[in-house]
Amino acid sequence: MAASQKFWVLLVIIGNSAIAEFRGKLRDGCPMIMYRMLLAIIGLALFSAAYAVDNRPRNLSAPCFACHGTDGNSEGGMPVLAGMDKALFVSQMSDFKSGARPATVMHQHARGYTDEEIKLMAGFFEAQKRK
Amino acid sequence: MSFPGLVFASSELIKKTGQRVVIVGGGFGGATAAKYIRKWSNNRIEVVLIERNPVFISCPMSNTVLGGTRTIDDLTVGYDTLQKKYGIKLIKGDVTAIDPEKQAVMLDNGHVSYDRLIVSPGVDFMYDKIDGLDAQVANESILHAWKAGAQTVMLRKQLEAMPDGGVFAISIPKKPYRCPPGPYERACQVAYYFKNNKPRSKVLILDANPEVISKKGLFTAAWNDLYAGIVEYRPNSAVMKVDVATRTATTESGDVKADVLNVLPPMRSGLVADMAGLSNVDARWCGVDFLSYESRVHKNIHVIGDAIDYALPRSAHMATSQAKVCAAAIIELLQGNQPDQNPVMANTCYSMVSGNEAMHVADVYRYDSEKKVMIAAAGGGVSANRSELEGRLAGYWLKNILSDALL
């Protein structure tokens, strides 16, 4: 789980206990319809925050699409990355980086990214549907 | 420039219902931005793309049309998939004005309002820097063929009509210009055609720069190994004047008479950028924030592609990489969120030096939060050698980048 996702999950937990605490006060102070609306608004806000997508893996991977096709679905010639096993992606990129796997161009790309970024890209491509 | 009142005197060409991004220019940058705003917003944000040309023609690989291994049709893609598959609204036409205050783009027959505007204007040519040259001359006789299309085909015809033993001269402006290795690749492609068809002919490179500015070792090796006796390279040879009737170019070091004269004038941001005063750097390039590509001049207007002010290569892959950063940022901004604060992008650029051999330059660029610019990460570089393998990879590169931008 990415750090940002952990943050939002934590916020939901805090948010839920806060709701429980304020529920009573809210109910006492508002007509029922307004109380329900307030609960719905708070719930919706917390729900969308919890499901706010972390686009960093996608953003890091997007420049790769120029050669490897949109979402890693190559149109020909270049390897398909969509659906590639995450561990395989990481090991290939590490081998390009170290020079263990010879390449025409990929060593020059692999060396531009941190190991953490390579893991994020691996996760992105693994999750893409292969056409 | 803005035209108060103009918006309300004309009619909205497409009724605006939700959030809308208007994109001016459907090259690699504009087409990619259009596709990815739709795709990444789950089609929530409306995209209107304004383009003057009926079809897209790729500049990358267009030098191979001169060499004879590709035709212009191989480089041509329609805009219909962007419309049908992604629901992008295409307007074919010329922008006549941009109103940054009223947030609207004017055309002959009305206007389109925007929440965010992306200007992806490519380059235009500074004809006034060369005596005797203007748009008409450049269209009819002393071509630049630096926007792929009719001029590319015409330049090939000039080469075909040239007698064996003739001279093709290409003039390269001082950097920066669109596609740094492109002119040297063109010299190779014309030499390739001569070698096979008109072996007594010459390719003369008149470079305003003091040396080859891209893939120097690789191009020099190609000229020596493949085209000895055909290609001659002259540094510090800026063309200052041309004579159309005699096809003579006047350089710092003397006059050059050619049978086919190909002058690449100095370049600047596409002129449509000036309609909103976006070319704020040396009245030539558009300054942007590299986190969102928002203009330094106007809020809610973004500029991408060859027109921006930066020290990195003006290439198709860079334009598409910028377009994706810009698309992602605009989607965040329209939801009230902050864009990605650490953009990373990649560039791979192949040059075809013969019928089947190529070489490349590849780099990853990362945002430097102190300098607020994109800088090259360690580890990038060029091919060890030109090769047939890279020649094939260049073809796959073209197929995939065209698909990523337009299909």
Coordinates of C-alpha atoms in Angstrom, one line a residue:
Chain A
M1 CA 0.0 0.0 0.0
A2 CA 1.4 3.4 -1.0
A3 CA 2.0 6.0 1.8
S4 CA -0.7 8.2 0.5
Q5 CA -3.3 5.3 0.6
K6 CA -2.3 4.5 4.2
F7 CA -2.8 8.2 5.0
W8 CA -6.4 8.1 3.7
V9 CA -7.3 4.8 5.4
L10 CA -6.1 6.3 8.7
L11 CA -8.2 9.4 8.0
V12 CA -11.3 7.3 7.4
I13 CA -10.7 5.4 10.7
I14 CA -10.3 8.7 12.6
G15 CA -13.3 10.1 10.6
N16 CA -15.5 7.2 11.6
S17 CA -14.8 7.5 15.3
A18 CA -15.3 11.3 15.1
I19 CA -18.7 10.6 13.4
A20 CA -19.7 8.3 16.3
E21 CA -18.7 10.9 18.8
F22 CA -20.6 13.8 17.1
R23 CA -23.6 11.7 16.1
G24 CA -25.3 12.2 19.4
K25 CA -24.7 16.0 19.4
L26 CA -25.8 16.3 15.8
R27 CA -29.0 14.4 16.4
D28 CA -29.9 16.5 19.4
G29 CA -29.2 19.8 17.6
C30 CA -30.8 19.1 14.1
P31 CA -34.1 18.0 12.6
M32 CA -33.8 14.3 11.5
I33 CA -33.7 15.2 7.7
M34 CA -30.8 17.6 8.2
Y35 CA -29.0 15.1 10.4
R36 CA -29.2 12.4 7.7
M37 CA -28.1 14.8 5.1
L38 CA -25.1 15.8 7.1
L39 CA -24.1 12.2 7.7
A40 CA -24.4 11.6 4.0
I41 CA -22.2 14.5 3.1
I42 CA -19.5 13.6 5.6
G43 CA -19.7 9.9 4.4
L44 CA -19.4 10.9 0.8
A45 CA -16.4 13.2 1.5
L46 CA -14.6 10.5 3.4
F47 CA -15.5 7.8 0.8
S48 CA -14.1 9.9 -2.2
A49 CA -11.0 10.8 -0.2
A50 CA -10.3 7.1 0.7
Y51 CA -10.7 6.1 -3.0
A52 CA -8.7 9.1 -4.3
V53 CA -6.5 7.3 -6.8
D54 CA -2.7 7.6 -6.6
N55 CA -1.8 8.5 -10.1
R56 CA 2.0 8.5 -9.6
P57 CA 2.5 4.9 -11.0
R58 CA 0.5 5.9 -14.1
N59 CA 2.3 9.2 -14.6
L60 CA 5.7 7.5 -14.3
S61 CA 4.7 4.8 -16.8
A62 CA 3.0 7.1 -19.4
P63 CA 6.2 8.1 -21.3
C64 CA 7.0 4.4 -21.9
F65 CA 3.8 4.2 -24.0
A66 CA 5.5 6.0 -26.9
C67 CA 7.5 2.9 -27.7
H68 CA 5.6 0.2 -25.8
G69 CA 2.1 1.2 -26.8
T70 CA -0.8 2.8 -24.8
D71 CA -0.9 1.2 -21.3
G72 CA 2.0 -1.1 -22.5
N73 CA -0.1 -2.7 -25.3
S74 CA 2.6 -2.6 -28.0
E75 CA 1.3 -2.4 -31.6
G76 CA 4.3 -4.4 -32.8
G77 CA 8.0 -4.9 -32.5
M78 CA 8.5 -3.6 -29.0
P79 CA 7.8 -5.9 -26.0
V80 CA 4.3 -5.8 -24.5
L81 CA 4.4 -4.5 -20.9
A82 CA 0.6 -4.7 -20.2
G83 CA 0.0 -7.6 -17.8
M84 CA 3.7 -8.3 -17.3
D85 CA 4.5 -10.0 -14.0
K86 CA 5.6 -7.3 -11.5
A87 CA 8.7 -9.2 -10.3
L88 CA 9.8 -9.9 -13.9
F89 CA 9.5 -6.2 -14.8
V90 CA 11.6 -5.2 -11.8
S91 CA 14.3 -7.9 -12.5
Q92 CA 14.5 -6.9 -16.1
M93 CA 14.8 -3.2 -15.3
S94 CA 17.5 -4.0 -12.7
D95 CA 19.4 -6.0 -15.2
F96 CA 19.2 -3.2 -17.8
K97 CA 20.4 -0.8 -15.1
S98 CA 23.4 -3.0 -14.1
G99 CA 24.2 -3.9 -17.6
A100 CA 23.6 -7.6 -16.9
R101 CA 21.1 -7.6 -19.7
P102 CA 22.6 -6.0 -22.8
A103 CA 20.4 -3.5 -24.6
T104 CA 20.4 -0.9 -27.4
V105 CA 18.4 1.7 -25.5
M106 CA 16.8 0.3 -22.3
H107 CA 19.9 0.7 -20.1
Q108 CA 19.8 4.4 -20.8
H109 CA 16.1 4.6 -19.7
A110 CA 16.4 2.2 -16.7
R111 CA 19.2 4.3 -15.2
G112 CA 17.1 7.4 -15.1
Y113 CA 14.6 5.9 -12.6
T114 CA 15.0 5.1 -8.9
D115 CA 14.3 1.5 -7.7
E116 CA 11.2 2.7 -5.9
E117 CA 9.9 4.3 -9.2
I118 CA 10.6 1.0 -11.1
K119 CA 8.5 -0.8 -8.5
L120 CA 5.6 1.6 -9.1
M121 CA 5.8 1.2 -12.8
A122 CA 5.9 -2.6 -12.4
G123 CA 2.7 -2.4 -10.4
F124 CA 1.0 -0.2 -13.0
F125 CA 1.9 -2.4 -16.0
E126 CA 1.0 -5.6 -14.2
A127 CA -2.5 -4.2 -13.6
Q128 CA -3.1 -3.3 -17.3
K129 CA -5.3 -5.6 -19.4
R130 CA -3.4 -7.2 -22.2
K131 CA -5.2 -6.6 -25.5
Chain B
M1 CA -4.0 40.7 -27.3
S2 CA -7.6 40.4 -26.3
F3 CA -10.8 41.6 -27.9
P4 CA -13.4 42.6 -25.3
G5 CA -16.9 42.1 -26.6
L6 CA -15.9 39.8 -29.4
V7 CA -17.0 36.7 -27.6
F8 CA -20.5 37.9 -27.2
A9 CA -20.8 39.2 -30.8
S10 CA -20.2 35.6 -32.0
S11 CA -21.9 32.4 -31.3
E12 CA -20.6 29.4 -29.2
L13 CA -19.8 26.7 -31.9
I14 CA -20.4 23.8 -29.5
K15 CA -22.8 24.2 -26.6
K16 CA -20.8 23.9 -23.4
T17 CA -22.3 21.6 -20.8
G18 CA -19.6 20.6 -18.3
Q19 CA -15.9 21.2 -17.9
R20 CA -14.1 21.8 -21.2
V21 CA -10.5 21.8 -22.4
V22 CA -9.9 23.3 -25.8
I23 CA -6.7 22.3 -27.6
V24 CA -5.2 24.3 -30.5
G25 CA -3.0 22.2 -32.7
G26 CA -3.3 18.5 -33.4
G27 CA 0.4 17.5 -33.8
F28 CA 2.0 15.0 -31.6
G29 CA 1.6 17.2 -28.5
G30 CA -2.0 18.3 -29.0
A31 CA -3.3 14.9 -30.2
T32 CA -1.8 13.1 -27.2
A33 CA -3.1 15.7 -24.8
A34 CA -6.6 15.3 -26.3
K35 CA -6.6 11.6 -26.1
Y36 CA -5.2 11.4 -22.5
I37 CA -7.5 14.1 -21.0
R38 CA -10.5 12.0 -22.2
K39 CA -9.0 8.6 -21.2
W40 CA -7.7 9.7 -17.8
S41 CA -10.9 11.6 -16.9
N42 CA -13.1 8.7 -17.9
N43 CA -14.5 10.9 -20.6
R44 CA -15.8 13.4 -17.9
I45 CA -14.0 16.4 -19.3
E46 CA -15.1 17.6 -22.8
V47 CA -12.2 18.0 -25.3
V48 CA -12.4 20.2 -28.4
L49 CA -9.5 19.9 -30.7
I50 CA -8.9 22.7 -33.3
E51 CA -6.6 21.7 -36.2
R52 CA -6.2 23.3 -39.6
N53 CA -4.9 20.2 -41.5
P54 CA -7.3 17.5 -42.6
V55 CA -4.9 14.7 -41.6
F56 CA -1.9 14.2 -39.3
I57 CA 1.5 13.7 -41.0
S58 CA 4.5 12.6 -38.9
C59 CA 7.6 14.7 -39.1
P60 CA 9.7 11.9 -37.5
M61 CA 10.8 9.5 -40.3
S62 CA 9.7 12.0 -43.0
N63 CA 13.4 12.2 -44.1
T64 CA 13.1 8.6 -45.3
V65 CA 10.6 9.9 -47.9
L66 CA 13.5 11.8 -49.4
G67 CA 15.7 8.7 -49.2
G68 CA 12.9 6.7 -50.9
T69 CA 12.2 4.0 -48.3
R70 CA 8.9 5.4 -47.2
T71 CA 6.0 7.4 -48.8
I72 CA 4.2 10.2 -47.2
D73 CA 1.1 7.9 -46.9
D74 CA 3.1 5.7 -44.5
L75 CA 3.3 8.7 -42.2
T76 CA -0.3 9.9 -42.5
V77 CA -3.0 9.1 -39.9
G78 CA -6.6 10.5 -39.8
Y79 CA -8.2 12.2 -36.8
D80 CA -11.3 10.0 -37.0
T81 CA -10.2 7.5 -34.3
L82 CA -9.7 10.4 -31.8
Q83 CA -13.3 11.5 -32.6
K84 CA -15.0 8.1 -32.6
K85 CA -13.1 6.1 -29.9
Y86 CA -12.5 9.0 -27.5
G87 CA -15.3 11.4 -28.2
I88 CA -13.0 14.3 -29.0
K89 CA -14.8 17.1 -30.8
L90 CA -12.7 18.1 -33.8
I91 CA -13.0 21.5 -35.4
K92 CA -11.1 21.9 -38.7
G93 CA -10.2 25.5 -39.1
D94 CA -7.9 28.4 -38.2
V95 CA -7.9 30.2 -34.9
T96 CA -8.4 34.0 -35.5
A97 CA -8.0 35.2 -31.9
I98 CA -7.7 34.0 -28.3
D99 CA -9.3 35.9 -25.5
P100 CA -7.6 34.9 -22.2
E101 CA -10.0 37.0 -20.1
K102 CA -13.3 35.6 -21.5
Q103 CA -11.6 32.2 -21.9
A104 CA -12.6 31.7 -25.5
V105 CA -10.9 30.8 -28.8
M106 CA -12.3 32.6 -31.9
L107 CA -12.6 31.1 -35.4
D108 CA -14.1 32.5 -38.5
N109 CA -17.6 31.3 -37.8
G110 CA -17.9 31.6 -34.0
H111 CA -16.0 30.8 -30.8
V112 CA -15.4 28.0 -28.3
S113 CA -15.2 28.7 -24.6
Y114 CA -12.8 26.8 -22.4
D115 CA -12.1 26.2 -18.7
R116 CA -8.5 25.3 -19.7
L117 CA -6.8 25.9 -23.1
I118 CA -3.8 24.0 -24.4
V119 CA -1.9 25.6 -27.2
S120 CA 0.3 23.1 -29.0
P121 CA 1.4 25.3 -31.9
G122 CA 4.6 23.7 -33.1
V123 CA 7.1 26.0 -34.8
D124 CA 6.9 28.7 -37.4
F125 CA 9.8 30.1 -39.5
M126 CA 11.6 33.4 -39.1
Y127 CA 11.9 34.2 -42.8
D128 CA 12.9 37.8 -42.2
K129 CA 16.3 36.5 -40.8
I130 CA 17.3 35.5 -44.3
D131 CA 17.4 38.1 -47.2
G132 CA 15.4 37.0 -50.2
L133 CA 13.4 34.4 -48.3
D134 CA 9.7 34.5 -47.5
A135 CA 6.8 32.1 -47.1
Q136 CA 6.0 32.1 -50.8
V137 CA 9.6 31.3 -51.8
A138 CA 9.8 28.6 -49.1
N139 CA 6.6 27.1 -50.5
E140 CA 7.5 27.1 -54.1
S141 CA 11.3 26.8 -54.7
I142 CA 13.7 27.1 -51.7
L143 CA 11.8 24.6 -49.5
H144 CA 12.3 23.9 -45.8
A145 CA 10.2 20.7 -45.7
W146 CA 10.5 21.0 -41.9
K147 CA 6.8 20.3 -41.5
A148 CA 6.0 17.0 -43.2
G149 CA 3.6 17.0 -46.0
A150 CA 3.4 18.7 -49.4
Q151 CA 6.9 20.2 -49.1
T152 CA 8.4 16.8 -48.3
V153 CA 6.9 15.4 -51.5
M154 CA 8.0 18.4 -53.5
L155 CA 11.6 18.2 -52.2
R156 CA 11.8 14.5 -53.2
K157 CA 10.6 15.6 -56.7
Q158 CA 13.3 18.3 -56.8
L159 CA 15.9 15.6 -56.0
E160 CA 14.5 13.3 -58.6
A161 CA 14.6 16.0 -61.2
M162 CA 18.2 17.0 -60.4
P163 CA 20.8 15.8 -62.9
D164 CA 23.5 13.4 -61.7
G165 CA 26.5 15.4 -60.7
G166 CA 24.3 18.1 -59.1
V167 CA 24.6 19.6 -55.6
F168 CA 22.0 19.4 -52.8
A169 CA 22.7 22.0 -50.1
I170 CA 21.0 22.1 -46.8
S171 CA 21.3 25.1 -44.4
I172 CA 20.9 24.5 -40.7
P173 CA 20.1 27.4 -38.3
K174 CA 21.7 28.0 -35.0
K175 CA 20.2 26.0 -32.2
P176 CA 17.6 25.8 -30.8
Y177 CA 15.3 24.5 -33.6
R178 CA 12.8 21.6 -34.1
C179 CA 14.5 18.2 -34.0
P180 CA 18.2 18.7 -33.4
P181 CA 19.5 15.6 -35.3
G182 CA 16.9 16.0 -38.2
P183 CA 19.1 18.0 -40.6
Y184 CA 22.0 15.6 -40.3
E185 CA 19.6 12.7 -40.8
R186 CA 18.3 14.4 -43.9
A187 CA 21.8 14.8 -45.3
C188 CA 22.2 11.0 -44.8
Q189 CA 18.9 10.2 -46.5
V190 CA 19.7 12.5 -49.5
A191 CA 23.2 11.0 -49.7
Y192 CA 21.6 7.5 -49.6
Y193 CA 19.4 8.4 -52.6
F194 CA 22.3 9.9 -54.5
K195 CA 24.6 6.9 -53.8
N196 CA 22.1 4.5 -55.3
N197 CA 20.7 6.7 -58.1
K198 CA 23.0 9.7 -58.8
P199 CA 26.5 8.7 -57.5
R200 CA 28.3 11.7 -58.9
S201 CA 26.1 14.2 -56.9
K202 CA 27.1 16.0 -53.7
V203 CA 25.4 16.8 -50.4
L204 CA 26.7 20.0 -48.9
I205 CA 25.8 20.8 -45.2
L206 CA 25.9 24.5 -44.3
D207 CA 25.7 24.5 -40.5
A208 CA 25.3 27.8 -38.7
N209 CA 26.5 26.0 -35.6
P210 CA 30.3 25.5 -34.9
E211 CA 29.8 21.7 -34.9
V212 CA 27.3 18.9 -35.4
I213 CA 24.9 19.5 -32.4
S214 CA 23.4 16.0 -32.1
K215 CA 24.9 12.5 -32.3
K216 CA 28.1 14.0 -33.6
G217 CA 30.3 10.9 -33.6
L218 CA 27.6 8.7 -35.1
F219 CA 26.7 11.1 -37.9
T220 CA 30.4 11.8 -38.7
A221 CA 31.0 8.0 -38.9
A222 CA 28.1 7.5 -41.2
W223 CA 29.3 10.3 -43.6
N224 CA 32.8 8.8 -43.6
D225 CA 31.8 5.1 -43.8
L226 CA 28.8 5.3 -46.1
Y227 CA 28.9 8.5 -48.0
A228 CA 32.6 9.4 -48.5
G229 CA 33.0 11.7 -51.4
I230 CA 29.3 12.6 -51.3
V231 CA 28.7 14.5 -48.0
E232 CA 30.7 17.6 -47.2
Y233 CA 30.1 19.3 -43.8
R234 CA 30.8 23.0 -43.3
P235 CA 30.5 24.4 -39.8
N236 CA 30.0 28.1 -39.0
S237 CA 28.2 28.6 -42.3
A238 CA 25.0 30.5 -41.5
V239 CA 23.0 31.4 -44.6
M240 CA 22.3 35.1 -44.6
K241 CA 20.9 35.6 -48.1
V242 CA 19.4 33.5 -50.9
D243 CA 19.0 34.3 -54.6
V244 CA 15.9 32.4 -55.9
A245 CA 16.7 32.7 -59.6
T246 CA 20.3 31.2 -59.4
R247 CA 19.6 29.1 -56.2
T248 CA 22.6 30.7 -54.6
A249 CA 23.0 30.9 -50.8
T250 CA 25.3 33.6 -49.3
T251 CA 27.1 32.4 -46.1
E252 CA 29.6 33.9 -43.8
S253 CA 32.3 32.3 -45.8
G254 CA 31.1 32.9 -49.3
D255 CA 28.5 32.0 -51.9
V256 CA 27.2 28.5 -52.6
K257 CA 25.3 27.6 -55.8
A258 CA 23.1 24.5 -55.5
D259 CA 20.9 22.6 -57.8
V260 CA 18.5 21.9 -54.9
L261 CA 18.7 24.4 -52.1
N262 CA 17.0 23.4 -48.8
V263 CA 17.0 26.2 -46.3
L264 CA 15.8 25.6 -42.7
P265 CA 15.1 29.2 -41.5
P266 CA 15.6 30.0 -37.8
M267 CA 12.5 28.8 -35.9
R268 CA 10.2 30.1 -33.2
S269 CA 6.9 29.2 -31.5
G270 CA 4.0 28.7 -33.9
L271 CA 2.5 32.1 -34.6
V272 CA -0.9 31.2 -33.0
A273 CA 0.8 31.5 -29.7
D274 CA 1.2 35.2 -30.3
M275 CA -2.6 35.6 -30.4
A276 CA -2.5 35.4 -26.6
G277 CA 1.0 36.9 -26.2
L278 CA 2.3 33.6 -25.0
S279 CA 5.8 33.9 -26.6
N280 CA 7.3 35.8 -23.7
V281 CA 10.9 34.6 -24.0
D282 CA 12.9 36.6 -26.6
A283 CA 9.6 37.1 -28.4
R284 CA 10.3 33.6 -29.7
W285 CA 9.5 30.8 -27.2
C286 CA 6.7 30.3 -24.6
G287 CA 7.7 30.2 -20.9
V288 CA 5.8 27.5 -18.9
D289 CA 5.6 26.0 -15.4
F290 CA 7.0 22.5 -15.9
L291 CA 4.6 21.0 -13.3
S292 CA 1.5 21.8 -15.5
Y293 CA 2.8 23.5 -18.7
E294 CA 0.7 26.5 -17.7
S295 CA 1.9 29.6 -19.4
R296 CA 3.9 32.1 -17.5
V297 CA 1.8 34.8 -19.2
H298 CA -1.8 33.7 -18.7
K299 CA -3.6 31.5 -16.2
N300 CA -5.7 28.6 -17.6
I301 CA -3.6 28.6 -20.8
H302 CA -1.1 25.8 -21.2
V303 CA 1.6 25.5 -23.9
I304 CA 3.2 22.2 -24.9
G305 CA 5.6 20.9 -27.6
D306 CA 8.3 22.5 -29.7
A307 CA 7.1 26.0 -28.9
I308 CA 8.1 26.1 -25.2
D309 CA 11.1 27.7 -23.8
Y310 CA 13.5 25.0 -22.6
A311 CA 17.0 23.6 -23.3
L312 CA 15.8 20.1 -24.0
P313 CA 15.3 18.4 -27.5
R314 CA 12.3 19.5 -29.5
S315 CA 11.2 16.0 -30.4
A316 CA 7.9 14.1 -30.9
H317 CA 8.5 11.9 -27.9
M318 CA 9.2 14.9 -25.8
A319 CA 6.0 16.6 -27.1
T320 CA 3.9 13.5 -26.2
S321 CA 5.6 13.2 -22.8
Q322 CA 4.9 16.9 -22.0
A323 CA 1.3 16.4 -23.3
K324 CA 0.8 13.6 -20.7
V325 CA 2.2 15.6 -17.8
C326 CA -0.1 18.5 -18.9
A327 CA -3.2 16.3 -19.3
A328 CA -2.7 14.7 -15.9
A329 CA -2.1 18.2 -14.3
I330 CA -5.2 19.7 -16.0
I331 CA -7.4 16.8 -14.7
E332 CA -6.1 17.4 -11.2
L333 CA -6.5 21.2 -11.4
L334 CA -10.0 21.0 -12.7
Q335 CA -10.9 18.9 -9.6
G336 CA -9.2 21.4 -7.3
N337 CA -6.2 19.1 -6.7
Q338 CA -2.5 19.8 -6.9
P339 CA -0.7 18.3 -9.9
D340 CA 2.1 15.7 -9.6
Q341 CA 5.0 17.6 -8.1
N342 CA 7.8 15.4 -9.5
P343 CA 7.2 14.9 -13.2
V344 CA 9.6 12.4 -14.9
M345 CA 9.7 12.0 -18.7
A346 CA 11.6 10.1 -21.3
N347 CA 12.8 10.8 -24.8
T348 CA 13.9 8.3 -27.5
C349 CA 14.8 9.7 -30.9
Y350 CA 16.0 7.5 -33.8
S351 CA 17.8 8.8 -36.9
M352 CA 17.8 6.7 -40.1
V353 CA 21.2 7.1 -41.7
S354 CA 20.6 4.7 -44.7
G355 CA 17.9 2.5 -46.1
N356 CA 17.9 0.2 -43.0
E357 CA 20.3 1.5 -40.4
A358 CA 19.6 3.8 -37.5
M359 CA 21.0 5.1 -34.2
H360 CA 19.3 6.9 -31.3
V361 CA 19.7 9.3 -28.4
A362 CA 17.7 8.4 -25.2
D363 CA 17.4 10.3 -21.9
V364 CA 15.2 10.5 -18.9
Y365 CA 14.4 14.0 -17.7
R366 CA 13.4 14.8 -14.1
Y367 CA 11.9 17.9 -12.5
D368 CA 14.4 19.9 -10.4
S369 CA 12.3 21.6 -7.7
E370 CA 15.0 24.2 -6.9
K371 CA 15.7 25.3 -10.5
K372 CA 12.1 24.6 -11.5
V373 CA 13.2 23.0 -14.8
M374 CA 13.4 19.5 -16.3
I375 CA 17.0 18.2 -16.3
A376 CA 18.6 15.1 -17.7
A377 CA 19.0 12.2 -15.3
A378 CA 22.4 10.4 -15.3
G379 CA 22.7 7.4 -17.6
G380 CA 21.2 8.7 -20.8
G381 CA 23.1 8.7 -24.1
V382 CA 23.5 7.6 -27.7
S383 CA 23.8 4.3 -29.5
A384 CA 27.2 2.6 -29.4
N385 CA 26.9 2.2 -33.3
R386 CA 24.4 2.5 -36.0
S387 CA 22.8 -0.8 -36.8
E388 CA 20.2 -2.6 -38.8
L389 CA 18.6 -3.7 -35.5
E390 CA 18.0 -0.1 -34.6
G391 CA 16.7 0.6 -38.1
R392 CA 14.0 -1.9 -37.4
L393 CA 13.4 -0.5 -33.9
A394 CA 13.0 2.9 -35.4
G395 CA 10.1 1.5 -37.5
Y396 CA 8.5 0.0 -34.4
W397 CA 9.0 3.3 -32.6
L398 CA 7.0 5.1 -35.3
K399 CA 4.2 2.6 -35.3
N400 CA 3.8 2.8 -31.6
I401 CA 4.1 6.5 -31.1
L402 CA 1.6 7.2 -33.9
S403 CA -0.8 4.8 -32.2
D404 CA -0.2 6.3 -28.8
A405 CA -1.0 9.8 -30.0
L406 CA -3.8 9.2 -32.5
L407 CA -5.4 5.7 -32.1

